[in-house]
Amino acid sequence: MTRSIRTLIPILKAQFQGPHDIAIVDAVSIDSRSLQNGPHTLFFALRGPNHDGHNFLETVYAQGVTNFVVHSIPESLVGKANFLIVPDTLVALQQLATAYRSEFSFPIIGVTGSNGKTIVKEWLNFLLSPDYHIIRSPKSYNSQVGVPLSVLGINEKHNLGIFEAGISTVGEMVHLQKIIQPTLGILTNIGSAHDEGFQSAGEKIKEKLTLFSAVELLILNKNRTIEAFLPPSIRTFTWSSDDKKADVFVMANEHADFTELRITYQKQCFKVVIPFSDFASIENAMHCLMVLLYLRYDEAVIQERMAQLYPVEMRLKVKNGQHQTRIIDDSYSSDFQSLKIALDFLESQQQYKKKTLILSDIFQSGLDNDALYAQVSLLVVSNHINRVIAIGPTISAYKRKFPNCLAFPSTQAFLEVIDSVVFEQETILIKGARHFHFEDIVTVLEEKTHETVLEINLNAISHNLNFYKAKLQSNTKLMVMVKAFSYGNGGYEIAKLLAHHKVDYLGVAFADEGVALKQAGIQLPIMVLNPESTSYPSLMQHALEPEIYSLKGLNAFVKLAEQKKLKRFPIHIKLDTGMHRLGFMEQDIPALIARLQQTQAVEVKSILSHLAASDDMKFVDFTLAQLTLFDALSTQMMEALEIQPIRHILNTSGISNFGQAQYDMVRLGIGLYGISNDEDEQKLLEQVATLKSVISQIRVIEPGESVGYSRRFMAERPTCVATVPIGYADGISRHWGNGKGYVTVKNKKAPILGSICMDMLMVDVTDIDCKEGHEVIVFGKDPSVMHMAKVLDTIPYEIMTSISQRVKRIFYRE
């Protein structure tokens, strides 16, 4: 998309202010952190319930962006840049996408439903790409923001579009319909997702069907309930496995690893084999097959291509690599739009200064190769990639466009020499089209660990962060606690994400945690809450800022600072206002003030205290008394020392329950990780961590036989027992065993049998159709950490921080 600002004014119904309305823009951005922002970027300052892009306009301007769509202009930028002023920046983004979409007349497939949208979209892309230049939504860009960004990726060479649309409440789909303007529709299904946004199933169905109000044809699984809501003007093409009145009738013969579909269509019968046996995959495959039938594909072509369908990986994963490397695994797709997303993610998770990109040939860009790889080269340069490993015959021909480039004609050719290629202390983005099998490269480079993993959803971290930031006043700073390995979730990776979100401070418990973050490249200020005197030299060496809570500690730190001839080294003074754990008591304040007046070696950067019962409104009077005492003591210090330090006392529950006491900064802890003491607030947070393992072995025991140590489980019926390789050495409490706890297998509860062992636990899968190697959810959505804590009479903190370091953490972004 290349346009002048002048042509956009009437489209957006905007008021223009700025020096150059003839300026040219060729890219759209909503992310102030993207390294791809530049002089020809049009930046939309979006406002949401938990964020406001207007707060970052100066940052984006400093990146070289001079064209903005805003609700209001910061005084500091008046006259310096071009501003399109609109009442609502999201509406303006959608208006731009709608107008742009109207310039193209090729067919567009619109996909919606409760589940399967992204898989159907990706499979259709695979099935149709030999015959079309396809533009499709990158990843799962199906929201009010994602859809317009996807549509704005169309160019003149595309001749087919596939866009998915997702909604969470009424009144949303009408906007997406105007943007996508689909000519062919696919309704995957109507399930329980986002039920809370609708008053009834009927209301949800009508909202979903809004996407198809002007399609030439709608493909769906024949369903009387849905058909009752369909306007007569919408022509349908239906399939069914139980209603022979459908246009296509299918009989599924399921085997262990594949399904044979017997298709009856227009009095003709033929067979199609797909490499899946679960119902969801069969349903998704049928929607794709219906598109092939509608487009009149030959039976043999349908059979050949459907047999090659594959599992769709919808997430960018961060993994530990060998030789101090970090791997970003995006090894199943290679298109221009998703490359831009992956490079932004690389920057947000870059642990090492050196960045390597392993990239295959790029398909379905809609551009000729010269133009495509020129744009890819610009992306690589703007993201400061140090080395490119190009794999594929086409990209290899353009190796000179990339810095420090190694080129190979195939993945196998690279794997044959991979041992001679040095990978060390670098972040590696692995991004390849599926048929290049880049998963083989990931397997070679990743750190070898056992099959139990803790998956961390970085989108959820960002959501929860923004949820609490939205509760803060505009001038309130934010410290985020990453102590105890970020509450068990992973230290550096989350710290890097928080730095990407520009929080003001990080908090750790001990010096070694802070040292590790500093050595990993974290530049944010880090406060150490429990510094031991033996760690003072290390604190000073790594510019870590200690919490000082006693005169003894203060004297020792000042003495060392003076010996090192330090000046105004930042310290944080902890006051005890009622927690009675650490801190200066009221009677200590005069001596504290006197000692601080005697030295220039340290500077009081902040004064803080800690609330003992901010989560329990029974003790509201006690908490208010703490706040009153904190205000009095901190004011006494500020007046005596003539200083204006940062003051902070609120923790996560304090942010929610005592927002009037934000002072200069708040400290966000457990809430970041998706845990709240308030049931209503809990519903608004997103689940961050999912602990997964696999079934190692399945056996059947007879009545009277036992399982595990001390024979604590005795079978009363023939029982199918699955062994899972996770135990109390991994952090699973033994009290969770012996029938009290459970895991989830194939979306069903599998009770834990007998005692949990050091490295294993056994579960009852008698009534579950599962096999060795199948996935096991130890905690996540079900059972949740909150549920486990309640059963075990503990708190979620203990469950989360108990997960052993030997459990591999995998970080991903949807």
GROMACS .gro file of N, CA, C and O in nm, residues 524-608:
model
  340
  524LEU      N    1   1.702  -0.246   3.244
  524LEU     CA    2   1.611  -0.179   3.337
  524LEU      C    3   1.672  -0.171   3.476
  524LEU      O    4   1.749  -0.259   3.517
  525PRO      N    5   1.636  -0.067   3.554
  525PRO     CA    6   1.677  -0.064   3.695
  525PRO      C    7   1.619  -0.184   3.769
  525PRO      O    8   1.503  -0.220   3.747
  526ILE      N    9   1.701  -0.246   3.855
  526ILE     CA   10   1.658  -0.364   3.928
  526ILE      C   11   1.678  -0.341   4.077
  526ILE      O   12   1.788  -0.309   4.122
  527MET      N   13   1.569  -0.356   4.154
  527MET     CA   14   1.577  -0.345   4.298
  527MET      C   15   1.588  -0.484   4.359
  527MET      O   16   1.514  -0.575   4.322
  528VAL      N   17   1.680  -0.499   4.454
  528VAL     CA   18   1.701  -0.626   4.524
  528VAL      C   19   1.636  -0.614   4.661
  528VAL      O   20   1.679  -0.535   4.745
  529LEU      N   21   1.533  -0.696   4.685
  529LEU     CA   22   1.452  -0.680   4.805
  529LEU      C   23   1.518  -0.733   4.931
  529LEU      O   24   1.494  -0.682   5.040
  530ASN      N   25   1.596  -0.838   4.920
  530ASN     CA   26   1.656  -0.902   5.038
  530ASN      C   27   1.806  -0.914   5.022
  530ASN      O   28   1.861  -1.024   5.022
  531PRO      N   29   1.877  -0.803   5.011
  531PRO     CA   30   2.022  -0.812   4.989
  531PRO      C   31   2.095  -0.855   5.116
  531PRO      O   32   2.068  -0.805   5.225
  532GLU      N   33   2.183  -0.952   5.102
  532GLU     CA   34   2.267  -0.992   5.215
  532GLU      C   35   2.394  -0.911   5.211
  532GLU      O   36   2.442  -0.872   5.104
  533SER      N   37   2.454  -0.887   5.325
  533SER     CA   38   2.572  -0.800   5.330
  533SER      C   39   2.687  -0.856   5.246
  533SER      O   40   2.765  -0.780   5.189
  534THR      N   41   2.693  -0.988   5.235
  534THR     CA   42   2.800  -1.048   5.153
  534THR      C   43   2.782  -1.020   5.004
  534THR      O   44   2.875  -1.037   4.926
  535SER      N   45   2.662  -0.979   4.966
  535SER     CA   46   2.638  -0.952   4.823
  535SER      C   47   2.658  -0.806   4.787
  535SER      O   48   2.645  -0.771   4.669
  536TYR      N   49   2.689  -0.720   4.883
  536TYR     CA   50   2.702  -0.577   4.854
  536TYR      C   51   2.804  -0.547   4.744
  536TYR      O   52   2.777  -0.465   4.655
  537PRO      N   53   2.923  -0.609   4.745
  537PRO     CA   54   3.018  -0.580   4.636
  537PRO      C   55   2.960  -0.615   4.499
  537PRO      O   56   2.979  -0.541   4.402
  538SER      N   57   2.888  -0.725   4.491
  538SER     CA   58   2.829  -0.766   4.364
  538SER      C   59   2.720  -0.669   4.321
  538SER      O   60   2.706  -0.636   4.202
  539LEU      N   61   2.641  -0.620   4.417
  539LEU     CA   62   2.538  -0.521   4.386
  539LEU      C   63   2.599  -0.398   4.321
  539LEU      O   64   2.549  -0.347   4.220
  540MET      N   65   2.705  -0.350   4.383
  540MET     CA   66   2.769  -0.229   4.332
  540MET      C   67   2.831  -0.253   4.195
  540MET      O   68   2.823  -0.168   4.106
  541GLN      N   69   2.891  -0.369   4.176
  541GLN     CA   70   2.955  -0.400   4.049
  541GLN      C   71   2.855  -0.403   3.934
  541GLN      O   72   2.885  -0.357   3.823
  542HIS      N   73   2.735  -0.454   3.961
  542HIS     CA   74   2.636  -0.472   3.855
  542HIS      C   75   2.526  -0.366   3.858
  542HIS      O   76   2.424  -0.380   3.788
  543ALA      N   77   2.546  -0.261   3.935
  543ALA     CA   78   2.451  -0.149   3.942
  543ALA      C   79   2.311  -0.195   3.981
  543ALA      O   80   2.210  -0.149   3.927
  544LEU      N   81   2.306  -0.288   4.076
  544LEU     CA   82   2.179  -0.331   4.132
  544LEU      C   83   2.147  -0.244   4.254
  544LEU      O   84   2.238  -0.205   4.328
  545GLU      N   85   2.021  -0.215   4.275
  545GLU     CA   86   1.982  -0.119   4.377
  545GLU      C   87   1.922  -0.192   4.498
  545GLU      O   88   1.816  -0.254   4.486
  546PRO      N   89   1.985  -0.184   4.613
  546PRO     CA   90   1.940  -0.264   4.727
  546PRO      C   91   1.825  -0.199   4.805
  546PRO      O   92   1.815  -0.077   4.815
  547GLU      N   93   1.740  -0.283   4.858
  547GLU     CA   94   1.644  -0.240   4.960
  547GLU      C   95   1.717  -0.243   5.093
  547GLU      O   96   1.774  -0.345   5.132
  548ILE      N   97   1.716  -0.132   5.163
  548ILE     CA   98   1.782  -0.123   5.294
  548ILE      C   99   1.673  -0.118   5.401
  548ILE      O  100   1.583  -0.033   5.396
  549TYR      N  101   1.682  -0.209   5.498
  549TYR     CA  102   1.573  -0.222   5.595
  549TYR      C  103   1.619  -0.217   5.740
  549TYR      O  104   1.539  -0.236   5.832
  550SER      N  105   1.749  -0.189   5.762
  550SER     CA  106   1.799  -0.180   5.900
  550SER      C  107   1.919  -0.087   5.904
  550SER      O  108   1.988  -0.068   5.803
  551LEU      N  109   1.945  -0.031   6.023
  551LEU     CA  110   2.063   0.054   6.039
  551LEU      C  111   2.191  -0.024   6.019
  551LEU      O  112   2.288   0.026   5.963
  552LYS      N  113   2.192  -0.149   6.064
  552LYS     CA  114   2.310  -0.233   6.045
  552LYS      C  115   2.341  -0.249   5.897
  552LYS      O  116   2.455  -0.234   5.852
  553GLY      N  117   2.238  -0.279   5.821
  553GLY     CA  118   2.257  -0.295   5.677
  553GLY      C  119   2.298  -0.165   5.611
  553GLY      O  120   2.383  -0.164   5.521
  554LEU      N  121   2.236  -0.055   5.652
  554LEU     CA  122   2.271   0.075   5.595
  554LEU      C  123   2.415   0.110   5.624
  554LEU      O  124   2.490   0.152   5.535
  555ASN      N  125   2.459   0.092   5.748
  555ASN     CA  126   2.596   0.126   5.785
  555ASN      C  127   2.696   0.044   5.705
  555ASN      O  128   2.798   0.097   5.657
  556ALA      N  129   2.668  -0.086   5.689
  556ALA     CA  130   2.759  -0.171   5.615
  556ALA      C  131   2.767  -0.129   5.468
  556ALA      O  132   2.875  -0.126   5.407
  557PHE      N  133   2.652  -0.097   5.411
  557PHE     CA  134   2.651  -0.059   5.269
  557PHE      C  135   2.720   0.075   5.248
  557PHE      O  136   2.799   0.092   5.154
  558VAL      N  137   2.692   0.172   5.336
  558VAL     CA  138   2.754   0.304   5.323
  558VAL      C  139   2.905   0.293   5.339
  558VAL      O  140   2.982   0.357   5.266
  559LYS      N  141   2.948   0.213   5.434
  559LYS     CA  142   3.092   0.197   5.456
  559LYS      C  143   3.161   0.146   5.330
  559LYS      O  144   3.266   0.199   5.289
  560LEU      N  145   3.105   0.044   5.268
  560LEU     CA  146   3.165  -0.012   5.147
  560LEU      C  147   3.157   0.088   5.032
  560LEU      O  148   3.253   0.103   4.955
  561ALA      N  149   3.046   0.159   5.021
  561ALA     CA  150   3.031   0.257   4.914
  561ALA      C  151   3.133   0.369   4.927
  561ALA      O  152   3.191   0.416   4.828
  562GLU      N  153   3.159   0.412   5.051
  562GLU     CA  154   3.258   0.517   5.074
  562GLU      C  155   3.399   0.467   5.045
  562GLU      O  156   3.482   0.541   4.990
  563GLN      N  157   3.426   0.340   5.078
  563GLN     CA  158   3.557   0.283   5.046
  563GLN      C  159   3.581   0.281   4.895
  563GLN      O  160   3.692   0.300   4.848
  564LYS      N  161   3.474   0.258   4.821
  564LYS     CA  162   3.483   0.253   4.675
  564LYS      C  163   3.468   0.391   4.612
  564LYS      O  164   3.465   0.405   4.489
  565LYS      N  165   3.456   0.494   4.701
  565LYS     CA  166   3.444   0.633   4.657
  565LYS      C  167   3.323   0.653   4.563
  565LYS      O  168   3.328   0.728   4.464
  566LEU      N  169   3.214   0.587   4.596
  566LEU     CA  170   3.091   0.601   4.519
  566LEU      C  171   3.016   0.726   4.562
  566LEU      O  172   3.024   0.767   4.679
  567LYS      N  173   2.941   0.783   4.473
  567LYS     CA  174   2.861   0.901   4.502
  567LYS      C  175   2.716   0.875   4.459
  567LYS      O  176   2.690   0.830   4.347
  568ARG      N  177   2.624   0.899   4.553
  568ARG     CA  178   2.481   0.894   4.526
  568ARG      C  179   2.437   0.760   4.464
  568ARG      O  180   2.358   0.755   4.370
  569PHE      N  181   2.490   0.651   4.520
  569PHE     CA  182   2.447   0.519   4.473
  569PHE      C  183   2.303   0.497   4.518
  569PHE      O  184   2.269   0.516   4.635
  570PRO      N  185   2.213   0.456   4.427
  570PRO     CA  186   2.071   0.448   4.462
  570PRO      C  187   2.039   0.334   4.560
  570PRO      O  188   2.082   0.221   4.540
  571ILE      N  189   1.966   0.369   4.666
  571ILE     CA  190   1.917   0.269   4.760
  571ILE      C  191   1.768   0.292   4.783
  571ILE      O  192   1.715   0.398   4.751
  572HIS      N  193   1.702   0.191   4.838
  572HIS     CA  194   1.558   0.197   4.862
  572HIS      C  195   1.532   0.167   5.009
  572HIS      O  196   1.571   0.061   5.059
  573ILE      N  197   1.468   0.258   5.076
  573ILE     CA  198   1.445   0.246   5.221
  573ILE      C  199   1.312   0.178   5.248
  573ILE      O  200   1.206   0.225   5.205
  574LYS      N  201   1.319   0.067   5.321
  574LYS     CA  202   1.199  -0.011   5.354
  574LYS      C  203   1.150   0.026   5.494
  574LYS      O  204   1.225   0.019   5.591
  575LEU      N  205   1.023   0.065   5.502
  575LEU     CA  206   0.960   0.098   5.630
  575LEU      C  207   0.868  -0.016   5.673
  575LEU      O  208   0.796  -0.073   5.590
  576ASP      N  209   0.869  -0.047   5.800
  576ASP     CA  210   0.777  -0.148   5.854
  576ASP      C  211   0.654  -0.075   5.908
  576ASP      O  212   0.660  -0.009   6.012
  577THR      N  213   0.543  -0.089   5.836
  577THR     CA  214   0.420  -0.021   5.878
  577THR      C  215   0.317  -0.118   5.934
  577THR      O  216   0.201  -0.081   5.955
  578GLY      N  217   0.358  -0.243   5.957
  578GLY     CA  218   0.263  -0.340   6.012
  578GLY      C  219   0.281  -0.482   5.965
  578GLY      O  220   0.225  -0.576   6.023
  579MET      N  221   0.361  -0.503   5.859
  579MET     CA  222   0.388  -0.638   5.812
  579MET      C  223   0.476  -0.713   5.912
  579MET      O  224   0.464  -0.833   5.928
  580HIS      N  225   0.566  -0.638   5.975
  580HIS     CA  226   0.658  -0.692   6.076
  580HIS      C  227   0.740  -0.808   6.021
  580HIS      O  228   0.752  -0.914   6.083
  581ARG      N  229   0.798  -0.782   5.905
  581ARG     CA  230   0.887  -0.880   5.844
  581ARG      C  231   1.026  -0.818   5.830
  581ARG      O  232   1.121  -0.864   5.889
  582LEU      N  233   1.035  -0.711   5.754
  582LEU     CA  234   1.158  -0.635   5.740
  582LEU      C  235   1.121  -0.487   5.736
  582LEU      O  236   1.011  -0.450   5.694
  583GLY      N  237   1.212  -0.401   5.778
  583GLY     CA  238   1.190  -0.258   5.763
  583GLY      C  239   1.220  -0.178   5.888
  583GLY      O  240   1.227  -0.232   5.999
  584PHE      N  241   1.237  -0.048   5.868
  584PHE     CA  242   1.260   0.045   5.978
  584PHE      C  243   1.128   0.072   6.050
  584PHE      O  244   1.028   0.106   5.988
  585MET      N  245   1.130   0.059   6.182
  585MET     CA  246   1.013   0.091   6.263
  585MET      C  247   1.005   0.242   6.284
  585MET      O  248   1.101   0.316   6.259
  586GLU      N  249   0.891   0.288   6.333
  586GLU     CA  250   0.871   0.431   6.353
  586GLU      C  251   0.978   0.491   6.443
  586GLU      O  252   1.030   0.600   6.416
  587GLN      N  253   1.017   0.418   6.547
  587GLN     CA  254   1.117   0.470   6.640
  587GLN      C  255   1.258   0.475   6.579
  587GLN      O  256   1.348   0.539   6.635
  588ASP      N  257   1.278   0.409   6.465
  588ASP     CA  258   1.409   0.408   6.400
  588ASP      C  259   1.431   0.528   6.309
  588ASP      O  260   1.544   0.554   6.266
  589ILE      N  261   1.326   0.599   6.277
  589ILE     CA  262   1.334   0.702   6.172
  589ILE      C  263   1.433   0.814   6.206
  589ILE      O  264   1.512   0.854   6.119
  590PRO      N  265   1.434   0.867   6.328
  590PRO     CA  266   1.531   0.974   6.357
  590PRO      C  267   1.676   0.928   6.333
  590PRO      O  268   1.756   1.003   6.274
  591ALA      N  269   1.711   0.808   6.379
  591ALA     CA  270   1.847   0.758   6.359
  591ALA      C  271   1.876   0.735   6.211
  591ALA      O  272   1.988   0.760   6.164
  592LEU      N  273   1.776   0.686   6.138
  592LEU     CA  274   1.792   0.665   5.995
  592LEU      C  275   1.819   0.797   5.924
  592LEU      O  276   1.911   0.807   5.841
  593ILE      N  277   1.742   0.898   5.958
  593ILE     CA  278   1.761   1.029   5.895
  593ILE      C  279   1.900   1.083   5.926
  593ILE      O  280   1.971   1.133   5.837
  594ALA      N  281   1.940   1.072   6.050
  594ALA     CA  282   2.072   1.123   6.090
  594ALA      C  283   2.183   1.055   6.012
  594ALA      O  284   2.280   1.120   5.969
  595ARG      N  285   2.173   0.924   5.996
  595ARG     CA  286   2.280   0.852   5.925
  595ARG      C  287   2.283   0.892   5.779
  595ARG      O  288   2.391   0.909   5.720
  596LEU      N  289   2.168   0.908   5.717
  596LEU     CA  290   2.165   0.947   5.576
  596LEU      C  291   2.217   1.089   5.555
  596LEU      O  292   2.275   1.120   5.450
  597GLN      N  293   2.199   1.174   5.656
  597GLN     CA  294   2.248   1.311   5.644
  597GLN      C  295   2.400   1.318   5.651
  597GLN      O  296   2.460   1.418   5.611
  598GLN      N  297   2.462   1.211   5.697
  598GLN     CA  298   2.607   1.210   5.717
  598GLN      C  299   2.686   1.164   5.595
  598GLN      O  300   2.809   1.164   5.597
  599THR      N  301   2.618   1.120   5.490
  599THR     CA  302   2.691   1.061   5.376
  599THR      C  303   2.638   1.110   5.243
  599THR      O  304   2.519   1.142   5.229
  600GLN      N  305   2.728   1.117   5.147
  600GLN     CA  306   2.693   1.146   5.009
  600GLN      C  307   2.713   1.024   4.921
  600GLN      O  308   2.694   1.029   4.799
  601ALA      N  309   2.748   0.912   4.984
  601ALA     CA  310   2.777   0.791   4.908
  601ALA      C  311   2.652   0.727   4.851
  601ALA      O  312   2.658   0.656   4.749
  602VAL      N  313   2.538   0.749   4.919
  602VAL     CA  314   2.414   0.687   4.872
  602VAL      C  315   2.307   0.793   4.854
  602VAL      O  316   2.314   0.902   4.912
  603GLU      N  317   2.207   0.757   4.773
  603GLU     CA  318   2.093   0.844   4.748
  603GLU      C  319   1.966   0.762   4.768
  603GLU      O  320   1.957   0.648   4.719
  604VAL      N  321   1.871   0.818   4.840
  604VAL     CA  322   1.744   0.748   4.861
  604VAL      C  323   1.662   0.759   4.733
  604VAL      O  324   1.601   0.862   4.706
  605LYS      N  325   1.663   0.652   4.657
  605LYS     CA  326   1.589   0.652   4.530
  605LYS      C  327   1.439   0.633   4.555
  605LYS      O  328   1.356   0.690   4.484
  606SER      N  329   1.406   0.550   4.654
  606SER     CA  330   1.265   0.532   4.685
  606SER      C  331   1.246   0.497   4.831
  606SER      O  332   1.340   0.451   4.899
  607ILE      N  333   1.125   0.521   4.880
  607ILE     CA  334   1.083   0.480   5.014
  607ILE      C  335   0.961   0.390   4.994
  607ILE      O  336   0.869   0.425   4.922
  608LEU      N  337   0.963   0.275   5.058
  608LEU     CA  338   0.857   0.178   5.034
  608LEU      C  339   0.815   0.109   5.162
  608LEU      O  340   0.885   0.113   5.264
   0.00000   0.00000   0.00000
